Coordinates of C-alpha atoms in Angstrom, one line a residue:
M75 CA -20.9 13.8 -0.7
P76 CA -18.0 12.7 1.5
E77 CA -15.2 15.3 2.0
A78 CA -11.9 14.3 0.4
H79 CA -9.8 15.5 3.3
E80 CA -11.7 14.0 6.2
P81 CA -9.2 11.9 8.2
I82 CA -9.5 8.1 8.2
P83 CA -9.2 6.9 11.9
E84 CA -5.8 5.4 12.6
H85 CA -7.2 2.2 13.8
H86 CA -8.5 1.4 10.3
A87 CA -5.0 0.4 9.4
H88 CA -5.8 -2.2 6.8
L89 CA -6.6 0.5 4.2
S90 CA -3.6 1.6 2.2
A91 CA -3.1 5.4 1.7
D92 CA -4.7 5.2 -1.7
E93 CA -7.7 3.2 -0.5
A94 CA -8.2 5.6 2.4
H95 CA -8.2 8.6 0.1
L96 CA -10.6 6.8 -2.2
A97 CA -12.8 6.0 0.7
R98 CA -12.9 9.6 1.7
L99 CA -14.2 10.3 -1.8
G100 CA -16.9 7.7 -1.2
Y101 CA -15.7 4.6 -3.1
K102 CA -14.3 1.2 -2.2
Q103 CA -11.4 -0.2 -4.1
D104 CA -13.3 -2.1 -6.9
L105 CA -10.7 -1.8 -9.7
N106 CA -7.3 -3.5 -9.6
R107 CA -4.7 -1.0 -8.3
S108 CA -1.8 -2.5 -10.3
W109 CA -0.6 0.6 -12.2
S110 CA 2.7 2.4 -11.3
G111 CA 3.2 6.1 -11.6
F112 CA 5.1 5.5 -14.9
S113 CA 2.2 3.5 -16.3
N114 CA -0.2 6.3 -15.4
F115 CA 2.0 8.8 -17.2
A116 CA 2.3 6.3 -20.0
I117 CA -1.3 6.1 -20.9
S118 CA -1.7 9.8 -21.4
F119 CA 1.6 10.0 -23.3
S120 CA 0.3 7.1 -25.5
I121 CA -3.1 8.7 -26.0
I122 CA -1.5 12.1 -26.9
S123 CA 0.7 10.1 -29.3
I124 CA 2.8 12.5 -31.3
L125 CA 3.1 9.7 -34.0
A126 CA -0.7 9.8 -34.3
G127 CA -2.1 13.3 -34.2
C128 CA 1.0 15.0 -35.6
F129 CA 0.6 12.9 -38.8
T130 CA -3.1 12.3 -39.2
N131 CA -4.0 16.0 -38.7
F132 CA -1.0 17.5 -40.4
G133 CA -3.1 18.5 -43.3
A134 CA -5.4 20.5 -41.1
G135 CA -2.5 22.7 -40.0
F136 CA -0.6 22.8 -43.3
N137 CA -3.6 23.8 -45.5
N138 CA -4.8 26.4 -43.1
G139 CA -1.8 28.7 -42.9
G140 CA 1.1 26.7 -44.4
P141 CA 4.4 25.9 -42.5
I142 CA 3.8 28.7 -40.0
S143 CA 0.8 26.8 -38.7
V144 CA 3.2 24.2 -37.6
S145 CA 6.3 26.1 -36.7
W146 CA 4.6 28.9 -34.7
S147 CA 1.1 27.6 -33.8
W148 CA 2.3 24.4 -32.2
P149 CA 4.6 25.8 -29.6
I150 CA 2.3 28.6 -28.7
L151 CA -0.8 26.4 -28.3
S152 CA 1.3 23.8 -26.5
L153 CA 2.2 26.3 -23.8
F154 CA -1.5 27.1 -23.2
I155 CA -2.3 23.4 -23.1
L156 CA 0.4 22.9 -20.5
I157 CA -1.3 25.6 -18.4
I158 CA -4.6 23.6 -18.8
G159 CA -2.7 20.5 -17.7
F160 CA -1.3 22.3 -14.5
T161 CA -4.9 23.2 -13.5
M162 CA -6.1 19.7 -14.0
S163 CA -3.1 18.2 -12.1
E164 CA -4.1 20.2 -9.1
L165 CA -7.7 18.8 -9.3
V166 CA -6.7 15.2 -9.8
S167 CA -4.3 15.4 -6.8
A168 CA -7.3 16.4 -4.6
Y169 CA -9.8 14.0 -6.2
P170 CA -8.1 10.9 -7.7
T171 CA -11.1 9.0 -9.0
S172 CA -12.0 7.2 -12.2
G173 CA -14.8 9.7 -12.8
G174 CA -12.1 12.4 -13.1
I175 CA -13.5 15.5 -14.7
Y176 CA -17.1 14.5 -14.0
W177 CA -16.4 13.9 -10.3
W178 CA -14.6 17.2 -9.9
A179 CA -17.4 19.2 -11.5
S180 CA -20.0 17.4 -9.3
K181 CA -17.9 18.1 -6.1
L182 CA -17.3 21.8 -6.9
G183 CA -20.5 22.7 -8.8
G184 CA -23.3 20.2 -7.8
P185 CA -25.1 17.4 -9.7
G186 CA -26.0 19.6 -12.7
A187 CA -22.4 20.6 -13.4
G188 CA -21.4 17.0 -13.0
F189 CA -24.1 15.7 -15.3
F190 CA -23.2 17.9 -18.3
T191 CA -19.5 17.6 -17.7
G192 CA -19.7 13.9 -17.6
W193 CA -21.6 13.6 -20.8
L194 CA -19.3 16.1 -22.6
N195 CA -16.3 14.1 -21.4
L196 CA -17.8 10.8 -22.5
I197 CA -18.7 12.2 -26.0
G198 CA -15.1 13.5 -26.3
L199 CA -13.6 10.1 -25.2
V200 CA -15.7 8.2 -27.7
A201 CA -14.8 10.6 -30.5
V202 CA -11.1 10.5 -29.7
T203 CA -11.2 6.7 -29.7
A204 CA -13.0 6.8 -33.1
G205 CA -10.6 9.4 -34.5
V206 CA -7.4 7.7 -33.4
S207 CA -8.6 4.2 -34.5
Y208 CA -9.6 5.6 -37.9
G209 CA -6.3 7.4 -38.3
C210 CA -4.6 4.1 -37.4
A211 CA -6.6 2.3 -40.1
T212 CA -5.7 4.9 -42.6
F213 CA -1.9 4.6 -41.8
I214 CA -2.1 0.8 -41.9
D215 CA -3.6 1.1 -45.4
L216 CA -1.0 3.7 -46.4
T217 CA 1.8 1.4 -45.1
I218 CA 0.7 -1.6 -47.2
S219 CA -0.2 0.6 -50.2
T220 CA 3.3 2.2 -50.2
Y221 CA 4.9 -1.2 -50.2
S222 CA 2.5 -2.9 -52.7
E223 CA 1.3 -1.2 -55.9
S224 CA -1.4 -3.8 -56.5
Y225 CA -2.8 -3.3 -53.1
A226 CA -2.8 0.5 -53.6
A227 CA -4.6 0.2 -56.9
D228 CA -7.7 -1.3 -55.1
Y229 CA -8.0 1.6 -52.6
S230 CA -11.5 2.4 -51.3
L231 CA -13.0 4.1 -48.3
T232 CA -14.8 0.8 -47.5
R233 CA -11.5 -1.0 -47.2
V234 CA -10.2 1.6 -44.8
F235 CA -13.4 1.4 -42.8
I236 CA -13.1 -2.4 -42.5
I237 CA -9.5 -2.0 -41.2
F238 CA -10.9 0.6 -38.8
V239 CA -13.4 -1.9 -37.4
I240 CA -10.7 -4.5 -37.1
V241 CA -8.6 -2.1 -35.1
L242 CA -11.5 -1.4 -32.7
A243 CA -12.1 -5.1 -32.3
A244 CA -8.4 -5.9 -31.6
A245 CA -8.2 -3.0 -29.1
S246 CA -11.4 -4.3 -27.4
V247 CA -10.0 -7.8 -27.0
L248 CA -6.8 -6.5 -25.5
N249 CA -8.7 -4.2 -23.1
I250 CA -11.0 -7.0 -21.9
F251 CA -8.2 -9.5 -21.4
S252 CA -6.5 -7.8 -18.4
S253 CA -6.1 -4.4 -16.8
H254 CA -2.5 -5.3 -16.0
L255 CA -1.8 -6.1 -19.6
M256 CA -2.9 -2.6 -20.5
A257 CA -0.4 -1.1 -18.0
V258 CA 2.4 -3.2 -19.6
M259 CA 1.3 -2.2 -23.1
N260 CA 1.3 1.5 -22.1
N261 CA 4.8 1.1 -20.7
V262 CA 6.0 -0.5 -24.0
S263 CA 4.1 2.3 -25.9
V264 CA 6.1 5.0 -24.3
W265 CA 9.4 3.5 -25.5
W266 CA 7.9 2.8 -28.9
H267 CA 7.0 6.4 -29.2
V268 CA 10.3 7.7 -27.9
I269 CA 12.5 5.4 -30.0
G270 CA 10.1 5.5 -33.0
A271 CA 9.9 9.2 -33.1
S272 CA 13.7 9.5 -32.7
V273 CA 14.2 7.0 -35.6
I274 CA 11.8 9.0 -37.8
V275 CA 13.5 12.3 -37.0
L276 CA 16.9 10.8 -38.0
I277 CA 15.5 9.4 -41.2
L278 CA 13.9 12.7 -42.1
L279 CA 17.2 14.5 -41.4
L280 CA 19.5 12.1 -43.1
V281 CA 17.7 10.3 -45.9
P282 CA 16.1 13.0 -48.1
D283 CA 18.4 14.4 -50.8
Q284 CA 17.2 18.0 -50.1
H285 CA 15.6 20.0 -47.3
Q286 CA 13.7 23.2 -47.2
S287 CA 15.2 26.4 -45.8
F288 CA 14.7 27.9 -42.3
S289 CA 13.0 30.8 -44.0
Y290 CA 10.4 28.4 -45.6
V291 CA 9.7 26.5 -42.4
F292 CA 9.3 29.6 -40.2
T293 CA 7.9 32.3 -42.6
E294 CA 6.1 30.5 -45.5
R295 CA 2.3 30.9 -45.4
F296 CA -0.5 30.2 -47.7
N297 CA -4.3 29.6 -47.7
N298 CA -5.6 26.3 -49.1
S299 CA -8.9 26.5 -47.2
G300 CA -10.9 27.8 -50.2
Y301 CA -11.9 30.9 -48.3
F302 CA -11.0 34.6 -49.2
N303 CA -9.6 33.7 -52.6
G304 CA -6.5 32.2 -51.1
E305 CA -5.4 35.5 -49.4
N306 CA -2.6 35.1 -46.9
S307 CA -1.9 38.6 -45.6
T308 CA -5.3 40.0 -44.5
L309 CA -6.7 40.0 -41.0
S310 CA -9.1 37.3 -42.1
F311 CA -6.2 35.0 -42.8
W312 CA -4.6 35.5 -39.4
F313 CA -7.8 35.5 -37.4
I314 CA -9.9 32.9 -39.2
I315 CA -7.8 30.7 -41.5
V316 CA -4.7 30.1 -39.3
P317 CA -7.0 29.3 -36.3
F318 CA -8.6 26.6 -38.4
G319 CA -5.2 24.9 -38.2
F320 CA -5.3 24.9 -34.4
L321 CA -7.0 21.4 -34.7
L322 CA -3.5 19.9 -35.4
T323 CA -2.2 20.9 -31.9
Q324 CA -5.4 20.9 -29.9
Y325 CA -6.4 17.4 -31.1
T326 CA -2.9 15.9 -30.8
I327 CA -2.4 17.1 -27.2
T328 CA -5.6 15.8 -25.7
G329 CA -6.7 12.8 -23.8
F330 CA -4.4 13.5 -20.9
D331 CA -7.4 13.2 -18.6
A332 CA -6.7 9.5 -18.9
C333 CA -4.3 9.9 -15.9
A334 CA -7.4 10.8 -13.8
H335 CA -9.6 8.0 -15.2
L336 CA -6.9 5.5 -14.3
S337 CA -6.2 7.0 -10.9
E338 CA -8.2 4.3 -9.0
E339 CA -5.8 1.8 -10.6
T340 CA -2.6 3.7 -9.8
S341 CA -0.4 3.6 -6.8
S342 CA 0.3 6.9 -4.9
A343 CA -2.4 8.4 -7.2
S344 CA -2.6 11.8 -5.6
M345 CA 1.0 12.6 -6.8
A346 CA 1.4 10.1 -9.6
A347 CA -1.7 11.1 -11.6
A348 CA -1.0 14.8 -11.1
K349 CA 2.5 14.5 -12.4
G350 CA 1.3 12.2 -15.2
I351 CA -0.9 14.9 -16.6
W352 CA 1.5 17.8 -16.9
R353 CA 4.5 15.6 -17.8
S354 CA 2.7 13.9 -20.7
I355 CA 1.8 17.3 -22.1
F356 CA 5.2 18.7 -21.7
Y357 CA 7.2 15.9 -23.2
S358 CA 4.6 15.4 -26.0
G359 CA 4.7 19.1 -26.8
L360 CA 8.5 19.2 -27.0
G361 CA 8.8 15.9 -28.9
G362 CA 5.9 16.7 -31.3
Y363 CA 7.5 20.0 -32.2
I364 CA 10.8 18.5 -33.1
L365 CA 9.1 15.8 -35.1
L366 CA 6.9 18.3 -37.0
L367 CA 9.8 20.6 -37.8
C368 CA 11.6 17.7 -39.3
V369 CA 8.6 16.8 -41.4
V370 CA 8.3 20.3 -42.8
F371 CA 12.0 20.5 -43.5
A372 CA 11.7 17.3 -45.5
I373 CA 8.9 18.6 -47.8
P374 CA 10.0 17.8 -51.4
N375 CA 10.3 20.3 -54.3
D376 CA 8.0 20.1 -57.4
S377 CA 9.2 19.8 -61.0
N378 CA 10.0 23.6 -61.0
G379 CA 12.3 23.3 -58.0
D380 CA 9.8 25.0 -55.6
P381 CA 8.4 23.5 -52.4
D382 CA 5.6 21.2 -53.4
N383 CA 2.9 22.8 -51.3
A384 CA 0.1 21.6 -53.6
G385 CA 1.2 18.0 -53.4
V386 CA 1.6 18.1 -49.6
G387 CA -1.7 19.8 -49.2
A388 CA -3.4 17.0 -51.0
G389 CA -1.4 14.0 -49.8
G390 CA -0.3 15.0 -46.3
V391 CA 2.7 13.4 -44.6
A392 CA 2.4 10.2 -46.6
Y393 CA 3.1 12.3 -49.7
I394 CA 6.2 13.8 -48.0
F395 CA 7.6 10.4 -47.0
V396 CA 7.0 8.8 -50.4
Q397 CA 8.4 11.7 -52.5
S398 CA 11.4 12.6 -50.3
M399 CA 12.8 9.0 -49.9
D400 CA 12.6 5.6 -51.4
K401 CA 9.8 3.1 -50.9
N402 CA 11.5 1.1 -48.1
W403 CA 12.3 4.1 -46.0
A404 CA 8.8 5.5 -46.5
T405 CA 7.2 2.2 -45.5
L406 CA 9.3 2.0 -42.4
V407 CA 8.3 5.5 -41.3
L408 CA 4.6 4.7 -41.9
F409 CA 4.9 1.3 -40.1
I410 CA 6.4 3.0 -37.0
S411 CA 3.5 5.5 -37.0
A412 CA 0.8 3.0 -37.6
S413 CA 2.0 0.8 -34.8
A414 CA 2.1 3.8 -32.4
Q415 CA -1.4 4.7 -33.4
F416 CA -2.6 1.2 -32.5
F417 CA -1.1 1.6 -29.0
C418 CA -2.8 5.0 -28.9
A419 CA -6.2 3.6 -29.9
T420 CA -5.9 0.8 -27.3
S421 CA -5.2 3.4 -24.6
C422 CA -8.0 5.6 -25.7
L423 CA -10.4 2.7 -25.4
T424 CA -9.0 2.0 -21.9
S425 CA -9.6 5.6 -20.8
A426 CA -13.1 5.8 -22.3
S427 CA -14.2 2.6 -20.8
R428 CA -13.1 3.7 -17.3
M429 CA -15.0 6.9 -17.7
T430 CA -18.1 4.9 -18.8
F431 CA -17.7 2.6 -15.8
A432 CA -17.4 5.5 -13.4
F433 CA -20.3 7.5 -14.9
S434 CA -22.5 4.3 -14.9
R435 CA -21.5 3.5 -11.3
D436 CA -23.3 6.8 -10.5
K437 CA -26.4 5.9 -12.6
A438 CA -25.9 8.6 -15.2
I439 CA -26.0 6.5 -18.3
P440 CA -29.1 4.5 -19.4
G441 CA -28.4 0.8 -18.8
S442 CA -25.9 1.7 -16.0
S443 CA -26.0 -1.8 -14.5
I444 CA -24.7 -3.2 -17.8
W445 CA -21.8 -0.7 -18.3
S446 CA -20.7 -0.7 -14.6
K447 CA -20.4 -4.5 -14.5
L448 CA -16.9 -5.9 -14.0
T449 CA -15.4 -9.2 -15.1
S450 CA -13.7 -11.7 -12.7
T451 CA -10.4 -9.8 -13.5
R452 CA -12.1 -6.5 -12.5
V453 CA -12.3 -5.1 -16.0
P454 CA -15.4 -3.2 -17.3
A455 CA -15.8 -5.4 -20.4
N456 CA -19.3 -4.2 -21.3
A457 CA -18.1 -0.6 -21.2
V458 CA -15.2 -1.5 -23.5
I459 CA -17.5 -3.0 -26.1
G460 CA -20.1 -0.2 -25.8
V461 CA -17.4 2.5 -26.4
A462 CA -16.0 0.6 -29.4
V463 CA -19.5 0.2 -31.0
A464 CA -20.3 3.9 -30.4
A465 CA -16.9 4.9 -32.0
A466 CA -17.7 2.9 -35.1
V467 CA -21.2 4.4 -35.4
V468 CA -20.0 8.0 -35.1
T469 CA -17.4 7.4 -37.9
L470 CA -19.9 6.1 -40.5
P471 CA -19.8 9.3 -42.5
A472 CA -16.2 8.5 -43.3
L473 CA -17.6 6.1 -45.9
I474 CA -18.7 9.2 -48.0
K475 CA -16.1 10.4 -50.5
V476 CA -15.5 14.2 -50.4
N477 CA -13.7 15.6 -53.4
V478 CA -13.2 19.4 -53.3
G479 CA -11.2 19.3 -56.6
T480 CA -12.2 18.1 -60.0
D481 CA -12.6 14.7 -61.6
E482 CA -9.3 15.3 -63.5
E483 CA -7.5 16.7 -60.5
P484 CA -9.2 15.3 -57.4
L485 CA -8.5 16.7 -54.0
I486 CA -10.0 14.3 -51.4
I487 CA -10.5 16.0 -48.0
P488 CA -11.2 13.7 -44.9
V489 CA -14.1 15.9 -43.7
A490 CA -15.6 13.2 -41.6
F491 CA -12.2 12.5 -39.9
Y492 CA -11.6 16.1 -39.2
A493 CA -15.2 16.4 -37.8
V494 CA -14.7 13.4 -35.5
T495 CA -11.4 14.8 -34.2
S496 CA -13.1 18.2 -33.7
I497 CA -15.9 16.5 -31.7
A498 CA -13.2 14.9 -29.6
V499 CA -11.5 18.2 -28.9
I500 CA -14.8 20.0 -28.3
G501 CA -16.2 17.4 -25.9
L502 CA -13.0 16.9 -24.0
Y503 CA -11.9 20.5 -23.6
A504 CA -15.4 21.7 -22.9
A505 CA -15.5 19.2 -20.1
F506 CA -12.1 20.3 -18.8
A507 CA -13.2 23.9 -18.7
I508 CA -16.1 23.4 -16.3
P509 CA -14.2 22.1 -13.2
I510 CA -11.2 24.4 -14.0
Y511 CA -13.6 27.4 -13.8
L512 CA -15.4 26.0 -10.7
R513 CA -12.1 25.5 -8.9
W514 CA -11.1 29.1 -9.7
R515 CA -14.5 30.3 -8.5
M516 CA -14.1 28.4 -5.2
G517 CA -10.8 30.3 -4.5
D518 CA -8.8 29.6 -1.4
A519 CA -11.7 27.5 0.1
F520 CA -10.6 24.7 -2.3
Q521 CA -8.7 22.1 -0.3
V522 CA -5.7 21.2 -2.3
G523 CA -4.1 17.8 -2.6
A524 CA -0.4 16.8 -2.3
W525 CA 0.3 18.5 -5.7
N526 CA -1.0 22.0 -6.2
N527 CA -0.4 25.3 -8.0
G528 CA -0.4 27.5 -4.9
A529 CA -1.7 31.0 -5.6
K530 CA -0.9 30.6 -9.3
Y531 CA -4.4 29.2 -9.9
K532 CA -5.7 32.8 -9.8
W533 CA -4.3 33.5 -13.2
M534 CA -3.8 30.0 -14.6
N535 CA -7.4 28.9 -14.4
P536 CA -8.9 31.9 -16.2
V537 CA -6.2 31.6 -18.9
A538 CA -7.0 28.0 -19.4
V539 CA -10.7 28.5 -19.7
A540 CA -10.2 31.4 -22.2
E541 CA -8.0 29.3 -24.4
I542 CA -10.5 26.5 -24.5
V543 CA -13.5 28.7 -25.3
I544 CA -11.6 30.6 -28.1
V545 CA -10.3 27.4 -29.8
L546 CA -13.6 25.5 -29.5
L547 CA -15.4 28.3 -31.3
Y548 CA -13.1 28.1 -34.2
L549 CA -13.4 24.3 -34.4
M550 CA -17.2 24.6 -34.7
M551 CA -16.9 26.8 -37.8
P552 CA -17.4 25.4 -41.4
T553 CA -13.9 24.7 -42.6
L554 CA -14.8 24.4 -46.3
P555 CA -16.8 27.0 -48.3
G556 CA -19.0 24.2 -49.6
G557 CA -20.1 23.3 -46.1
N558 CA -21.0 26.9 -45.3
P559 CA -24.6 27.7 -46.2
F560 CA -23.9 31.4 -46.1
S561 CA -21.0 31.3 -48.6
D562 CA -21.1 31.9 -52.4
S563 CA -20.1 28.3 -53.0
D564 CA -22.7 25.6 -53.8
F565 CA -23.6 24.1 -50.4
E566 CA -23.5 20.3 -50.0
W567 CA -24.0 18.3 -46.8
K568 CA -20.9 16.2 -47.5
F569 CA -18.7 19.2 -47.0
V570 CA -20.3 20.1 -43.6
N571 CA -18.2 20.1 -40.5
Y572 CA -20.7 18.1 -38.4
S573 CA -18.9 18.5 -35.1
P574 CA -21.1 21.4 -33.9
I575 CA -24.2 19.5 -35.0
V576 CA -23.3 16.5 -32.9
T577 CA -22.0 18.4 -29.9
V578 CA -24.5 21.2 -29.7
G579 CA -27.3 18.8 -30.7
T580 CA -26.4 16.3 -28.0
F581 CA -26.1 19.1 -25.5
L582 CA -29.6 20.3 -26.3
L583 CA -30.9 16.8 -25.9
L584 CA -29.2 16.5 -22.6
L585 CA -30.6 19.8 -21.5
I586 CA -34.1 18.6 -22.3
W587 CA -33.4 15.3 -20.5
W588 CA -32.1 17.1 -17.5
Q589 CA -35.1 19.5 -17.2
A590 CA -37.6 16.8 -17.9
S591 CA -36.3 14.0 -15.8
A592 CA -32.6 13.7 -14.8
K593 CA -32.5 16.6 -12.3
K594 CA -35.2 14.9 -10.3
W595 CA -33.2 11.7 -9.7
F596 CA -29.5 12.4 -10.5
R597 CA -27.6 13.4 -7.4
G598 CA -24.0 13.1 -8.6
P599 CA -21.5 10.6 -7.4
I600 CA -23.0 7.8 -5.3
S601 CA -20.9 6.4 -2.4
N602 CA -20.3 2.6 -2.5
I603 CA -18.0 2.2 0.4
D604 CA -18.7 -0.6 3.0
P605 CA -20.9 0.3 5.9
E606 CA -18.0 -0.2 8.3
V607 CA -15.9 2.4 6.5
A608 CA -18.8 4.7 6.2
Q609 CA -19.3 4.5 10.0
L610 CA -15.7 5.3 10.6
L611 CA -15.9 8.3 8.3
D612 CA -18.7 9.6 10.4
D613 CA -16.9 9.2 13.7

């Protein structure tokens, strides 16, 4: 594999600095390098999307711990994720390729590490595209339902799924049309998120007639998980139930590897992509915390004058908006969020398609020649379509209604949605952990890029890997008693958190494939630079 820091001879002056760096990594400039540093930051900021994950997974945090799962878990986990981001910024600065995480693992750990990292990353990217697109469809449906009672009366999971498919189709068309259009959309998306979140914060502060106390927001805790008879003061509550709520933060602040996947289309990528990763995490963590605190402060009271924890637990943020303000204000807030989520879904599809293109370019995916093919505008259209179809398939269980309440008092839990988002977190963060660990193992022999952590990698990388392992173990646990075959509750498959089945099952299939065949022919990244450049590199 070419060395990233071998010098390009000066007489090969027609290569730009970015093209020269890419050539040292073994690739010619196939994709259109039309993205600015701001656009690179923008795609990760858009994929993180505080107006998406903060709202769609609010129930995961709120029901598993109560307000403290928002007011305390979010900032603590955000700090750890920022450390993860710093370690990945260092890697992308040294190796700014579309393969991103997969390429880093291959470079630092060999073909086997690259193979499994690439597939975990791809699974995570498909799942995050599915989760965000389904969340967008849900909020589109909620927006219209809030404004129209007749539309709301005909609610069905099938209707939401149809909207979901339309969202995927629209995002696919936009992605196929032009890479430059995606850069422009992501720039617009940043300002939509910033202005939109600011508007929502102001609405939540000024419009509701009453707000909860600081004591409620920062100390109130409860257990709506169904486990441990609702206990909220035992060790089981703190070390099992509250961590179930980590999905809110860990899912929201993910997808920042998009900066790496778009690095071959970004100018001054060695610095721009590195800054894009950690800045997207930092600003999303800060903005998301302010937004979530305002949501919790706006929780309405029930008929007894107490915080309506039961209503919020069942209805999520939409219930808060509808109950704490009039229909027009609630519709506006939901519309802002739904629009932001469409930007997010489109960006997710961009990132996933670039990873598919890069992984296929190195022959790691069956049908590689199809997925690595570019259009006349240098867009991997087949990869876009393939990811969209896979996202739709993995979300099919969302058509199954899951009621953990009674017929008289139904409590519908989006088990499939939480499972898909868990798959996204497991796939993406597990893929992140491999090159982060390998870089730490390499020590000072690692040749850093223009942006690096200096000696701080010695503690940052182990901390990052430890956080990932701990959180992923929690996300693979059964989150409902009915989905736990070892609990006293009646077990039913519709309650099952199928994220570990998909991720572990896929990993076992990949292991079999690797042992039986792939290790014999897969050699990691394949150089595609022109013979002239290859000769110059060898000089």
